[in-house]
mmCIF file of C-alpha atoms and ligand atoms in Angstrom:
data_model
loop_
_atom_site.group_PDB
_atom_site.id
_atom_site.type_symbol
_atom_site.label_atom_id
_atom_site.label_comp_id
_atom_site.label_asym_id
_atom_site.label_seq_id
_atom_site.Cartn_x
_atom_site.Cartn_y
_atom_site.Cartn_z
ATOM 1 C CA MET A 1 2.662 7.610 -27.074
ATOM 2 C CA THR A 2 -0.906 6.781 -26.040
ATOM 3 C CA GLU A 3 -1.840 7.584 -22.468
ATOM 4 C CA MET A 4 -3.763 5.053 -20.435
ATOM 5 C CA ILE A 5 -7.516 5.694 -20.407
ATOM 6 C CA ASP A 6 -9.754 2.795 -19.427
ATOM 7 C CA PRO A 7 -13.169 1.894 -20.893
ATOM 8 C CA PHE A 8 -14.889 3.978 -18.188
ATOM 9 C CA GLY A 9 -12.902 7.098 -19.044
ATOM 10 C CA ARG A 10 -10.626 6.858 -16.018
ATOM 11 C CA HIS A 11 -7.116 8.110 -16.580
ATOM 12 C CA VAL A 12 -4.519 5.719 -15.146
ATOM 13 C CA SER A 13 -1.722 7.827 -13.662
ATOM 14 C CA TYR A 14 -0.717 5.880 -10.565
ATOM 15 C CA LEU A 15 1.235 2.620 -10.462
ATOM 16 C CA ARG A 16 1.887 0.629 -7.320
ATOM 17 C CA VAL A 17 4.666 -1.905 -7.623
ATOM 18 C CA SER A 18 5.159 -4.805 -5.260
ATOM 19 C CA VAL A 19 8.893 -5.482 -5.529
ATOM 20 C CA THR A 20 8.869 -8.607 -3.372
ATOM 21 C CA ASP A 21 6.244 -10.851 -1.777
ATOM 22 C CA ARG A 22 8.614 -11.515 1.147
ATOM 23 C CA CYS A 23 8.515 -9.765 4.485
ATOM 24 C CA ASP A 24 10.273 -9.739 7.843
ATOM 25 C CA PHE A 25 6.871 -9.527 9.612
ATOM 26 C CA ARG A 26 3.875 -11.852 9.524
ATOM 27 C CA CYS A 27 0.971 -9.531 10.342
ATOM 28 C CA HIS A 28 -2.052 -11.618 11.287
ATOM 29 C CA TYR A 29 -4.467 -9.925 8.861
ATOM 30 C CA CYS A 30 -1.980 -10.085 5.965
ATOM 31 C CA MET A 31 -0.141 -13.412 6.093
ATOM 32 C CA SER A 32 -0.309 -16.826 7.655
ATOM 33 C CA GLU A 33 2.694 -17.790 9.775
ATOM 34 C CA ASP A 34 3.956 -20.394 7.311
ATOM 35 C CA MET A 35 3.622 -18.399 4.109
ATOM 36 C CA ALA A 36 4.948 -20.002 0.953
ATOM 37 C CA PHE A 37 6.876 -17.384 -1.008
ATOM 38 C CA LEU A 38 7.681 -17.283 -4.688
ATOM 39 C CA PRO A 39 10.821 -19.054 -5.802
ATOM 40 C CA LYS A 40 13.499 -16.450 -6.577
ATOM 41 C CA ARG A 41 13.635 -17.473 -10.252
ATOM 42 C CA ASP A 42 10.014 -16.297 -10.714
ATOM 43 C CA VAL A 43 10.777 -12.817 -9.424
ATOM 44 C CA LEU A 44 11.722 -10.050 -11.856
ATOM 45 C CA SER A 45 15.201 -8.612 -11.560
ATOM 46 C CA LEU A 46 15.504 -5.005 -10.401
ATOM 47 C CA GLU A 47 16.547 -4.082 -13.957
ATOM 48 C CA GLU A 48 13.355 -5.659 -15.316
ATOM 49 C CA LEU A 49 11.263 -3.847 -12.717
ATOM 50 C CA ASP A 50 12.912 -0.600 -13.751
ATOM 51 C CA ARG A 51 12.132 -1.301 -17.415
ATOM 52 C CA LEU A 52 8.496 -2.040 -16.607
ATOM 53 C CA CYS A 53 8.082 1.040 -14.403
ATOM 54 C CA SER A 54 9.745 3.201 -17.035
ATOM 55 C CA ALA A 55 7.296 1.961 -19.685
ATOM 56 C CA PHE A 56 4.438 3.020 -17.403
ATOM 57 C CA VAL A 57 6.036 6.422 -16.850
ATOM 58 C CA ARG A 58 6.238 6.914 -20.616
ATOM 59 C CA LYS A 59 2.561 6.010 -20.771
ATOM 60 C CA GLY A 60 1.563 8.724 -18.351
ATOM 61 C CA VAL A 61 2.131 7.394 -14.837
ATOM 62 C CA LYS A 62 2.902 10.392 -12.611
ATOM 63 C CA LYS A 63 3.011 8.664 -9.259
ATOM 64 C CA LEU A 64 4.894 5.483 -8.472
ATOM 65 C CA ARG A 65 4.577 3.730 -5.121
ATOM 66 C CA ILE A 66 7.017 0.963 -4.216
ATOM 67 C CA THR A 67 5.509 -1.604 -1.879
ATOM 68 C CA GLY A 68 5.505 -5.334 -1.114
ATOM 69 C CA GLY A 69 5.764 -7.556 0.949
ATOM 70 C CA GLU A 70 8.334 -5.412 2.647
ATOM 71 C CA PRO A 71 10.120 -3.477 -0.119
ATOM 72 C CA LEU A 72 13.124 -2.586 2.034
ATOM 73 C CA VAL A 73 14.054 -6.232 2.640
ATOM 74 C CA ARG A 74 14.695 -6.803 -1.051
ATOM 75 C CA ARG A 75 18.435 -6.987 -1.659
ATOM 76 C CA ASN A 76 19.894 -3.906 -3.335
ATOM 77 C CA ILE A 77 16.499 -2.183 -3.480
ATOM 78 C CA MET A 78 18.131 1.244 -3.304
ATOM 79 C CA SER A 79 19.479 0.746 -6.822
ATOM 80 C CA LEU A 80 15.872 0.622 -8.076
ATOM 81 C CA PHE A 81 15.053 3.855 -6.244
ATOM 82 C CA GLU A 82 18.205 5.478 -7.641
ATOM 83 C CA ASN A 83 17.302 4.474 -11.185
ATOM 84 C CA LEU A 84 13.675 5.490 -10.922
ATOM 85 C CA GLY A 85 14.774 8.828 -9.494
ATOM 86 C CA ARG A 86 15.889 9.825 -13.022
ATOM 87 C CA HIS A 87 12.231 10.195 -14.024
ATOM 88 C CA LEU A 88 11.746 12.738 -11.233
ATOM 89 C CA LYS A 89 14.678 14.740 -12.562
ATOM 90 C CA THR A 90 13.195 14.919 -16.082
ATOM 91 C CA GLY A 91 9.798 15.838 -14.636
ATOM 92 C CA ALA A 92 8.115 12.828 -16.308
ATOM 93 C CA LEU A 93 7.315 11.454 -12.861
ATOM 94 C CA GLU A 94 5.880 13.695 -10.157
ATOM 95 C CA GLU A 95 6.235 11.446 -7.154
ATOM 96 C CA LEU A 96 8.233 8.388 -6.133
ATOM 97 C CA THR A 97 7.075 6.988 -2.843
ATOM 98 C CA LEU A 98 7.104 3.960 -0.586
ATOM 99 C CA THR A 99 4.913 1.945 1.770
ATOM 100 C CA THR A 100 6.945 0.186 4.437
ATOM 101 C CA ASN A 101 6.640 -1.524 7.784
ATOM 102 C CA GLY A 102 9.499 0.697 8.968
ATOM 103 C CA SER A 103 11.794 -2.071 10.191
ATOM 104 C CA GLN A 104 14.649 -1.058 7.848
ATOM 105 C CA LEU A 105 14.005 2.680 7.706
ATOM 106 C CA ALA A 106 16.813 3.661 10.037
ATOM 107 C CA ARG A 107 19.230 2.230 7.466
ATOM 108 C CA PHE A 108 17.628 3.661 4.360
ATOM 109 C CA ALA A 109 15.901 6.952 5.224
ATOM 110 C CA GLU A 110 18.702 9.230 4.019
ATOM 111 C CA GLN A 111 19.295 7.297 0.815
ATOM 112 C CA LEU A 112 15.591 7.464 0.033
ATOM 113 C CA VAL A 113 15.733 11.245 0.274
ATOM 114 C CA GLU A 114 18.804 11.307 -1.984
ATOM 115 C CA CYS A 115 16.836 9.312 -4.577
ATOM 116 C CA GLY A 116 14.073 11.938 -4.588
ATOM 117 C CA VAL A 117 11.561 10.307 -2.234
ATOM 118 C CA ARG A 118 9.728 13.009 -0.246
ATOM 119 C CA ARG A 119 6.824 11.216 1.420
ATOM 120 C CA ILE A 120 6.419 7.699 2.771
ATOM 121 C CA ASN A 121 3.699 5.613 4.401
ATOM 122 C CA VAL A 122 4.673 3.585 7.448
ATOM 123 C CA SER A 123 2.339 0.924 8.841
ATOM 124 C CA VAL A 124 1.909 0.967 12.620
ATOM 125 C CA ASP A 125 -1.232 -0.670 13.973
ATOM 126 C CA THR A 126 -0.497 -0.151 17.662
ATOM 127 C CA ARG A 127 1.984 1.747 19.849
ATOM 128 C CA ASP A 128 1.919 -0.921 22.538
ATOM 129 C CA PRO A 129 5.129 -3.003 22.167
ATOM 130 C CA ALA A 130 3.540 -6.298 23.276
ATOM 131 C CA LYS A 131 0.501 -5.846 21.046
ATOM 132 C CA PHE A 132 2.775 -4.815 18.190
ATOM 133 C CA GLN A 133 4.735 -7.996 18.549
ATOM 134 C CA HIS A 134 1.528 -9.986 18.693
ATOM 135 C CA ILE A 135 -0.054 -8.511 15.559
ATOM 136 C CA THR A 136 3.138 -8.576 13.457
ATOM 137 C CA ARG A 137 4.264 -11.920 14.983
ATOM 138 C CA TRP A 138 7.926 -11.074 14.265
ATOM 139 C CA GLY A 139 8.108 -7.286 14.545
ATOM 140 C CA ASN A 140 9.852 -5.068 17.089
ATOM 141 C CA LEU A 141 8.177 -1.735 17.806
ATOM 142 C CA ASP A 142 11.359 -0.015 19.043
ATOM 143 C CA LYS A 143 13.069 -0.704 15.763
ATOM 144 C CA VAL A 144 10.138 0.683 13.806
ATOM 145 C CA MET A 145 10.009 3.790 16.005
ATOM 146 C CA ASP A 146 13.746 4.318 15.442
ATOM 147 C CA GLY A 147 13.102 4.021 11.721
ATOM 148 C CA ILE A 148 10.301 6.568 11.862
ATOM 149 C CA ALA A 149 12.522 8.958 13.821
ATOM 150 C CA ALA A 150 15.286 8.546 11.227
ATOM 151 C CA ALA A 151 12.825 9.215 8.411
ATOM 152 C CA LYS A 152 11.569 12.349 10.122
ATOM 153 C CA ALA A 153 15.126 13.546 10.770
ATOM 154 C CA ALA A 154 15.970 12.962 7.090
ATOM 155 C CA GLY A 155 13.115 15.291 6.147
ATOM 156 C CA LEU A 156 10.612 12.735 4.859
ATOM 157 C CA GLN A 157 6.918 13.517 5.283
ATOM 158 C CA ILE A 158 5.281 10.599 7.028
ATOM 159 C CA LYS A 159 1.826 9.108 6.934
ATOM 160 C CA ILE A 160 1.049 6.357 9.404
ATOM 161 C CA ASN A 161 -1.245 3.557 8.213
ATOM 162 C CA ALA A 162 -3.154 1.543 10.780
ATOM 163 C CA VAL A 163 -5.504 -1.341 10.053
ATOM 164 C CA ALA A 164 -8.534 -1.035 12.340
ATOM 165 C CA LEU A 165 -9.122 -4.321 14.142
ATOM 166 C CA ARG A 166 -11.967 -5.110 16.511
ATOM 167 C CA GLU A 167 -10.868 -5.769 20.089
ATOM 168 C CA PHE A 168 -7.268 -5.139 19.128
ATOM 169 C CA ASN A 169 -6.571 -1.452 18.525
ATOM 170 C CA GLU A 170 -10.080 0.007 18.456
ATOM 171 C CA HIS A 171 -9.498 2.002 21.653
ATOM 172 C CA GLU A 172 -6.082 3.314 20.645
ATOM 173 C CA PHE A 173 -7.005 5.721 17.907
ATOM 174 C CA ASP A 174 -7.283 8.767 20.194
ATOM 175 C CA ASP A 175 -3.741 8.094 21.336
ATOM 176 C CA MET A 176 -2.582 7.604 17.739
ATOM 177 C CA ILE A 177 -4.164 10.896 16.658
ATOM 178 C CA ALA A 178 -2.457 12.741 19.514
ATOM 179 C CA TRP A 179 0.902 11.120 18.731
ATOM 180 C CA CYS A 180 0.643 11.919 15.018
ATOM 181 C CA GLY A 181 -0.382 15.478 15.896
ATOM 182 C CA ASP A 182 2.696 15.907 18.100
ATOM 183 C CA GLU A 183 5.021 14.422 15.500
ATOM 184 C CA GLY A 184 3.528 16.152 12.450
ATOM 185 C CA PHE A 185 2.342 12.949 10.768
ATOM 186 C CA ASP A 186 -0.900 12.282 8.924
ATOM 187 C CA LEU A 187 -2.802 9.126 9.822
ATOM 188 C CA THR A 188 -4.917 6.768 7.747
ATOM 189 C CA LEU A 189 -7.140 4.076 9.161
ATOM 190 C CA ILE A 190 -7.837 1.042 6.970
ATOM 191 C CA GLU A 191 -10.661 -1.494 7.096
ATOM 192 C CA THR A 192 -9.519 -5.104 6.775
ATOM 193 C CA MET A 193 -9.962 -6.435 3.288
ATOM 194 C CA PRO A 194 -10.722 -10.065 2.482
ATOM 195 C CA MET A 195 -7.515 -10.959 0.669
ATOM 196 C CA GLY A 196 -5.753 -14.314 0.802
ATOM 197 C CA ASP A 197 -6.109 -17.180 3.230
ATOM 198 C CA ILE A 198 -4.742 -16.102 6.608
ATOM 199 C CA GLY A 199 -5.714 -19.166 8.590
ATOM 200 C CA GLY A 200 -8.437 -17.392 10.605
ATOM 201 C CA ASP A 201 -11.804 -15.697 10.361
ATOM 202 C CA ARG A 202 -11.856 -12.077 9.245
ATOM 203 C CA VAL A 203 -15.420 -11.441 10.389
ATOM 204 C CA ASP A 204 -14.188 -11.284 13.972
ATOM 205 C CA GLN A 205 -11.531 -8.701 13.096
ATOM 206 C CA TYR A 206 -13.690 -6.505 10.944
ATOM 207 C CA LEU A 207 -14.386 -3.075 12.410
ATOM 208 C CA PRO A 208 -16.367 -0.620 10.285
ATOM 209 C CA LEU A 209 -14.706 2.780 10.210
ATOM 210 C CA SER A 210 -18.099 4.481 10.405
ATOM 211 C CA THR A 211 -18.177 3.271 14.033
ATOM 212 C CA VAL A 212 -14.618 4.464 14.618
ATOM 213 C CA ARG A 213 -15.389 7.896 13.229
ATOM 214 C CA GLN A 214 -18.456 8.285 15.455
ATOM 215 C CA ARG A 215 -16.367 7.477 18.517
ATOM 216 C CA LEU A 216 -13.549 9.815 17.501
ATOM 217 C CA GLU A 217 -16.003 12.669 17.076
ATOM 218 C CA GLU A 218 -16.610 12.607 20.822
ATOM 219 C CA ASN A 219 -13.045 13.876 21.358
ATOM 220 C CA TRP A 220 -11.957 15.538 18.132
ATOM 221 C CA THR A 221 -13.425 18.046 15.694
ATOM 222 C CA LEU A 222 -13.378 16.320 12.319
ATOM 223 C CA THR A 223 -14.180 18.282 9.166
ATOM 224 C CA ASP A 224 -14.538 16.565 5.784
ATOM 225 C CA ILE A 225 -12.082 17.945 3.263
ATOM 226 C CA PRO A 226 -12.128 17.493 -0.510
ATOM 227 C CA PHE A 227 -8.515 16.195 -0.611
ATOM 228 C CA ARG A 228 -8.357 13.080 -2.826
ATOM 229 C CA SER A 229 -5.530 10.794 -3.816
ATOM 230 C CA GLY A 230 -7.612 9.035 -6.486
ATOM 231 C CA GLY A 231 -7.868 6.039 -4.205
ATOM 232 C CA PRO A 232 -10.263 4.690 -1.639
ATOM 233 C CA ALA A 233 -9.327 7.116 1.146
ATOM 234 C CA ARG A 234 -11.612 9.912 2.274
ATOM 235 C CA TYR A 235 -10.042 12.588 4.443
ATOM 236 C CA VAL A 236 -10.978 14.822 7.313
ATOM 237 C CA GLU A 237 -8.979 17.521 9.017
ATOM 238 C CA ILE A 238 -8.584 17.311 12.774
ATOM 239 C CA ALA A 239 -9.035 20.842 14.113
ATOM 240 C CA GLU A 240 -7.127 20.162 17.339
ATOM 241 C CA THR A 241 -3.961 18.879 15.594
ATOM 242 C CA GLY A 242 -4.247 20.445 12.144
ATOM 243 C CA ARG A 243 -3.369 17.054 10.613
ATOM 244 C CA LYS A 244 -5.207 14.961 8.047
ATOM 245 C CA LEU A 245 -6.980 11.756 8.999
ATOM 246 C CA GLY A 246 -7.874 9.332 6.214
ATOM 247 C CA PHE A 247 -10.428 6.536 6.233
ATOM 248 C CA ILE A 248 -10.001 3.690 3.753
ATOM 249 C CA THR A 249 -13.367 1.972 3.601
ATOM 250 C CA PRO A 250 -13.541 -0.305 0.594
ATOM 251 C CA LEU A 251 -16.224 -2.408 2.229
ATOM 252 C CA THR A 252 -18.661 0.236 3.352
ATOM 253 C CA HIS A 253 -18.192 2.698 0.499
ATOM 254 C CA ASN A 254 -17.543 2.347 -3.144
ATOM 255 C CA PHE A 255 -14.582 4.322 -4.348
ATOM 256 C CA CYS A 256 -14.179 2.828 -7.786
ATOM 257 C CA GLU A 257 -15.542 5.622 -9.956
ATOM 258 C CA SER A 258 -12.459 7.768 -9.389
ATOM 259 C CA CYS A 259 -9.895 4.930 -9.415
ATOM 260 C CA ASN A 260 -6.695 6.068 -11.156
ATOM 261 C CA ARG A 261 -4.401 3.154 -10.341
ATOM 262 C CA VAL A 262 -3.144 -0.257 -11.382
ATOM 263 C CA ARG A 263 -0.850 -2.651 -9.520
ATOM 264 C CA LEU A 264 2.168 -4.585 -10.691
ATOM 265 C CA THR A 265 3.570 -7.603 -8.858
ATOM 266 C CA CYS A 266 7.181 -8.720 -8.651
ATOM 267 C CA THR A 267 6.435 -11.453 -11.219
ATOM 268 C CA GLY A 268 5.318 -8.930 -13.830
ATOM 269 C CA THR A 269 1.597 -9.546 -13.353
ATOM 270 C CA LEU A 270 -0.562 -6.454 -13.718
ATOM 271 C CA TYR A 271 -3.748 -6.286 -11.651
ATOM 272 C CA MET A 272 -6.173 -3.739 -12.958
ATOM 273 C CA CYS A 273 -8.214 -3.880 -9.714
ATOM 274 C CA LEU A 274 -7.210 -4.752 -6.147
ATOM 275 C CA GLY A 275 -10.510 -6.562 -5.622
ATOM 276 C CA GLN A 276 -10.660 -8.669 -8.786
ATOM 277 C CA ASP A 277 -8.662 -11.668 -9.956
ATOM 278 C CA ASP A 278 -8.313 -10.633 -13.600
ATOM 279 C CA ALA A 279 -4.696 -9.854 -14.453
ATOM 280 C CA ALA A 280 -2.354 -9.366 -17.389
ATOM 281 C CA ASN A 281 0.987 -11.072 -17.867
ATOM 282 C CA LEU A 282 3.618 -8.449 -18.709
ATOM 283 C CA LEU A 283 6.548 -10.797 -18.183
ATOM 284 C CA GLU A 284 6.171 -12.452 -21.572
ATOM 285 C CA PRO A 285 6.134 -9.265 -23.654
ATOM 286 C CA LEU A 286 8.918 -7.854 -21.444
ATOM 287 C CA ARG A 287 11.216 -10.790 -22.133
ATOM 288 C CA ALA A 288 10.124 -11.416 -25.731
ATOM 289 C CA SER A 289 12.164 -8.564 -27.150
ATOM 290 C CA GLU A 290 14.664 -5.905 -26.192
ATOM 291 C CA GLY A 291 12.443 -3.160 -27.505
ATOM 292 C CA ASP A 292 9.366 -2.069 -25.547
ATOM 293 C CA GLN A 293 6.679 -2.096 -28.258
ATOM 294 C CA LEU A 294 5.244 -5.509 -27.302
ATOM 295 C CA LEU A 295 5.221 -4.457 -23.664
ATOM 296 C CA GLU A 296 3.425 -1.204 -24.372
ATOM 297 C CA ASP A 297 0.841 -3.016 -26.525
ATOM 298 C CA ALA A 298 0.248 -5.474 -23.680
ATOM 299 C CA ILE A 299 -0.222 -2.581 -21.239
ATOM 300 C CA ASP A 300 -2.786 -0.965 -23.563
ATOM 301 C CA GLU A 301 -4.646 -4.245 -23.879
ATOM 302 C CA ALA A 302 -4.698 -4.655 -20.076
ATOM 303 C CA ILE A 303 -5.952 -1.120 -19.411
ATOM 304 C CA GLY A 304 -8.743 -1.873 -21.891
ATOM 305 C CA ARG A 305 -9.883 -4.586 -19.461
ATOM 306 C CA LYS A 306 -9.816 -2.523 -16.247
ATOM 307 C CA PRO A 307 -13.068 -3.488 -14.506
ATOM 308 C CA LYS A 308 -15.636 -1.010 -13.278
ATOM 309 C CA GLY A 309 -15.315 -1.991 -9.624
ATOM 310 C CA HIS A 310 -14.486 -4.524 -6.933
ATOM 311 C CA ASP A 311 -16.544 -7.294 -5.329
ATOM 312 C CA PHE A 312 -15.331 -7.111 -1.728
ATOM 313 C CA VAL A 313 -17.717 -8.287 0.957
ATOM 314 C CA ILE A 314 -17.119 -9.638 4.452
ATOM 315 C CA GLU A 315 -20.062 -11.488 5.940
ATOM 316 C CA ARG A 316 -20.815 -14.466 8.074
ATOM 317 C CA GLY A 317 -21.480 -17.612 6.107
ATOM 318 C CA ARG A 318 -19.270 -16.562 3.240
ATOM 319 C CA SER A 319 -16.168 -18.612 3.600
ATOM 320 C CA GLY A 320 -12.808 -17.749 2.124
ATOM 321 C CA PRO A 321 -11.353 -14.561 0.760
ATOM 322 C CA ALA A 322 -12.904 -12.498 -2.069
ATOM 323 C CA VAL A 323 -9.657 -12.716 -3.960
ATOM 324 C CA SER A 324 -7.268 -15.565 -3.438
ATOM 325 C CA ARG A 325 -3.999 -13.638 -3.443
ATOM 326 C CA HIS A 326 -2.616 -12.028 -0.317
ATOM 327 C CA MET A 327 -2.211 -8.268 0.091
ATOM 328 C CA SER A 328 1.553 -8.871 0.136
ATOM 329 C CA VAL A 329 1.331 -10.005 -3.507
ATOM 330 C CA THR A 330 -0.374 -6.891 -4.857
ATOM 331 C CA GLY A 331 0.997 -4.582 -2.218
ATOM 332 C CA GLY A 332 -2.128 -2.898 -0.830
HETATM 333 N N1 LIG B 1 5.050 -4.236 4.289
HETATM 334 C C1 LIG B 1 4.625 -2.916 3.996
HETATM 335 C C2 LIG B 1 3.693 -2.405 5.073
HETATM 336 O O1 LIG B 1 3.244 -3.181 5.903
HETATM 337 O O2 LIG B 1 3.424 -1.203 5.043
HETATM 338 C C3 LIG B 1 3.996 -2.734 2.638
HETATM 339 C C4 LIG B 1 3.040 -3.784 2.165
HETATM 340 S S1 LIG B 1 1.569 -3.979 3.118
HETATM 341 C C5 LIG B 1 0.749 -5.296 2.250
HETATM 342 C C6 LIG B 1 0.663 -2.530 2.676
HETATM 343 C C7 LIG B 1 -0.508 -2.157 3.582
HETATM 344 O O3 LIG B 1 -1.515 -3.124 3.453
HETATM 345 C C8 LIG B 1 -0.142 -2.099 5.055
HETATM 346 O O4 LIG B 1 -0.545 -0.849 5.586
HETATM 347 C C9 LIG B 1 -0.959 -3.215 5.657
HETATM 348 O O5 LIG B 1 -1.345 -2.915 6.965
HETATM 349 C C10 LIG B 1 -2.110 -3.314 4.708
HETATM 350 N N2 LIG B 1 -2.785 -4.617 4.683
HETATM 351 C C11 LIG B 1 -2.240 -5.851 4.575
HETATM 352 N N3 LIG B 1 -3.198 -6.809 4.550
HETATM 353 C C12 LIG B 1 -4.384 -6.161 4.640
HETATM 354 C C13 LIG B 1 -5.745 -6.578 4.649
HETATM 355 N N4 LIG B 1 -6.091 -7.852 4.530
HETATM 356 N N5 LIG B 1 -6.689 -5.620 4.755
HETATM 357 C C14 LIG B 1 -6.365 -4.298 4.834
HETATM 358 N N6 LIG B 1 -5.114 -3.840 4.810
HETATM 359 C C15 LIG B 1 -4.127 -4.756 4.720
HETATM 360 FE FE1 LIG B 2 4.590 -7.651 5.959
HETATM 361 FE FE2 LIG B 2 3.303 -5.390 5.460
HETATM 362 FE FE3 LIG B 2 2.022 -7.763 5.276
HETATM 363 FE FE4 LIG B 2 2.738 -6.876 7.657
HETATM 364 S S1 LIG B 2 1.268 -5.887 6.265
HETATM 365 S S2 LIG B 2 3.069 -8.964 6.878
HETATM 366 S S3 LIG B 2 4.591 -5.815 7.240
HETATM 367 S S4 LIG B 2 3.663 -7.068 4.007
#
């Protein structure tokens, strides 16, 4: 079995899988209010998703992140976690994890633990209930907080993700750091990325994290640490809380040289880079035969096309997103 090494010598060991493009929220920076979703017939079955993920595990994927859309709104999603959990038991897979908006966590936290999930990312951009409802359009902060509490009680390690938005949450990060410190959560701040038409201008939302970091350093002692997840995040340790703080800055820094990941959508499309449109169709080889040889050949061919880096830029005068698909398609 050949492992996945791209033309730039990067070893692909991390697969993110968007299991649905649907969501029970409509976050302003992610979706427009009247999103058109994929017809159900175009979406892979959970069995097909399992087959695809398993092919990637055989080809050397050690870390699998389930995302969306909102993964926990997909019907029967726990059966996918249960099935994928078998790769943890054999040791082929090192980590099975999840990115969620938290709305369904109260229901699923314990089952996730039973399936072998140990760590999850939960997106919370603000702890103010009115602002939370505004930014998510349809979300309810209490429900998310109940979900986070259930996840903590079930023993899951939690990382909070917050998108940094000018004039929205830029003065809340001290409070978020203190909260995460009290609760034992790590925190990652994310710059907005120009993905998909959201019916508004992203330039006004864009807040460089270099500015955020400077402000935070007035109140907290931040020390760079070498911790890497192979992705765009750079981490510091906060001396006062002992927790990690991550900065995801695809626009101000280039992180591509150490990229170890590819992304699969719920239609079986493989994106070799979050910031490029080139993609490979794995649906055809998946459905063309019961064996997995065609599929594995198609994966090899796709990895051979993984680009060197992304083309993200947000600037005035440049209209439209850098890539046309929404983050909910490729799953962030
Ligand atoms: N629904 C889940 C959630 O919100 O965590 C999983 C999918 S969501 C697309 C994954 C992450 O992408 C979330 O943390 C979200 O805040 C982030 N995100 C969505 N659109 C973004 C954008 N345009 N720029 C930066 N981050 C974005
Ligand atoms: Fe849904 Fe997550 Fe996108 Fe918000 S960021 S609309 S929760 S997919």
